[in-house]
XYZ file of C-alpha atoms in Angstrom:
131
model
C 0.000 0.000 0.000
C 0.913 3.639 -0.354
C 2.725 5.363 2.511
C 0.712 8.355 3.763
C 1.025 11.160 6.286
C -1.966 12.625 8.125
C -2.238 16.394 7.499
C -4.526 17.451 10.343
C -5.354 16.428 13.888
C -8.024 13.770 13.338
C -8.045 12.283 16.862
C -5.318 13.647 19.140
C -5.986 11.294 22.081
C -5.381 8.309 19.779
C -2.186 9.648 18.122
C -3.944 10.234 14.791
C -2.423 13.669 14.440
C -0.836 15.990 11.908
C 2.372 14.258 10.774
C 1.380 10.694 11.781
C 2.479 8.025 9.287
C 0.680 4.972 7.993
C 0.072 2.728 4.974
C -3.113 2.513 2.909
C -4.534 -1.007 3.134
C -7.967 -0.492 1.611
C -10.602 1.854 0.260
C -14.304 1.672 1.105
C -16.202 2.933 -1.946
C -19.490 4.824 -1.872
C -22.465 2.385 -1.923
C -23.753 3.941 -5.168
C -20.392 3.457 -6.910
C -20.421 0.898 -9.703
C -18.559 -2.279 -8.858
C -14.798 -1.900 -9.128
C -12.829 -4.514 -11.072
C -9.763 -5.497 -9.029
C -7.778 -6.584 -12.097
C -7.624 -3.047 -13.540
C -4.576 -0.856 -13.036
C -6.628 2.372 -13.010
C -10.176 2.897 -11.762
C -12.299 6.005 -12.390
C -14.629 6.640 -9.462
C -17.713 8.816 -9.809
C -18.048 9.503 -6.069
C -15.648 10.201 -3.223
C -14.954 7.001 -1.233
C -16.575 6.744 2.198
C -13.189 6.181 3.847
C -9.632 5.036 3.317
C -8.334 2.271 5.583
C -4.888 3.140 6.923
C -2.616 0.956 9.045
C -1.027 3.520 11.332
C 2.643 3.144 12.288
C 1.689 4.216 15.813
C -1.722 4.669 17.442
C -3.434 4.162 20.786
C -6.680 3.178 19.106
C -8.252 -0.127 20.176
C -8.688 -2.789 17.490
C -11.850 -2.163 15.505
C -14.243 -4.995 14.658
C -13.464 -6.638 11.292
C -10.198 -4.685 10.880
C -6.590 -5.625 11.590
C -4.699 -4.165 14.557
C -3.788 -0.459 14.049
C -6.019 -0.125 10.957
C -8.315 2.883 11.115
C -10.850 4.384 8.704
C -9.977 7.942 7.662
C -13.016 9.875 6.451
C -13.010 12.943 4.192
C -12.725 16.307 5.913
C -15.019 19.109 4.790
C -13.916 22.754 4.729
C -15.974 25.765 3.704
C -14.442 29.109 2.818
C -15.398 32.309 1.020
C -13.825 33.687 -2.127
C -14.223 37.009 -3.932
C -14.912 36.859 -7.655
C -15.719 39.506 -10.251
C -18.860 38.982 -12.296
C -19.970 41.593 -14.833
C -17.609 44.150 -13.282
C -19.109 43.591 -9.826
C -17.295 41.894 -6.934
C -19.265 39.032 -5.366
C -18.532 36.668 -2.502
C -19.112 32.958 -3.046
C -18.959 30.031 -0.636
C -16.782 27.088 -1.664
C -16.998 23.688 0.017
C -14.087 21.274 -0.350
C -14.065 17.620 0.686
C -10.789 15.716 0.722
C -8.975 13.130 2.788
C -6.671 14.667 5.417
C -3.564 12.860 4.179
C -0.807 13.101 1.586
C 1.588 10.631 0.000
C 4.583 10.288 2.333
C 7.353 8.900 0.177
C 9.031 12.308 0.195
C 8.521 15.470 2.182
C 10.323 18.687 2.955
C 12.683 19.393 5.841
C 9.991 21.665 7.262
C 7.456 18.793 7.316
C 9.994 16.414 8.875
C 10.676 18.583 11.954
C 9.880 16.771 15.174
C 9.524 13.371 13.488
C 11.337 10.206 14.461
C 12.387 8.421 11.270
C 14.201 5.070 11.192
C 16.167 5.935 8.040
C 16.350 8.836 5.605
C 17.994 9.928 2.387
C 18.771 13.647 2.434
C 19.432 15.793 -0.623
C 21.334 18.884 0.555
C 22.204 20.193 -2.907
C 21.649 23.844 -3.710
C 18.140 24.180 -5.148
C 17.826 25.334 -8.764
C 17.360 29.073 -9.160
């Protein structure tokens, strides 16, 4: 599965916090999603999955029924914000709602993101960045 890093505090008491690492072990699709063929390399979903199952590297969460130890369901987070747009020369304010999973791929990340983390091994590129 893909290595991921949690990007917000989902459940602080259970160590499911911003910067926590894990591995994707499954995806629970929306019930109205057409059946997904497991032999395909790429699948186009029409709806956001209900949750992504992640085996956390470290968590205090008790084992959930029908899931392996340390596997937790991560649900999409919803954020609403306002934006200003110009329509017909007039400035209007619109509400935008975004739903996404609070995680990113964790194969690489910046030095800023790595601060405070305990990593078993790393490869560091300290070359001068291109200008």
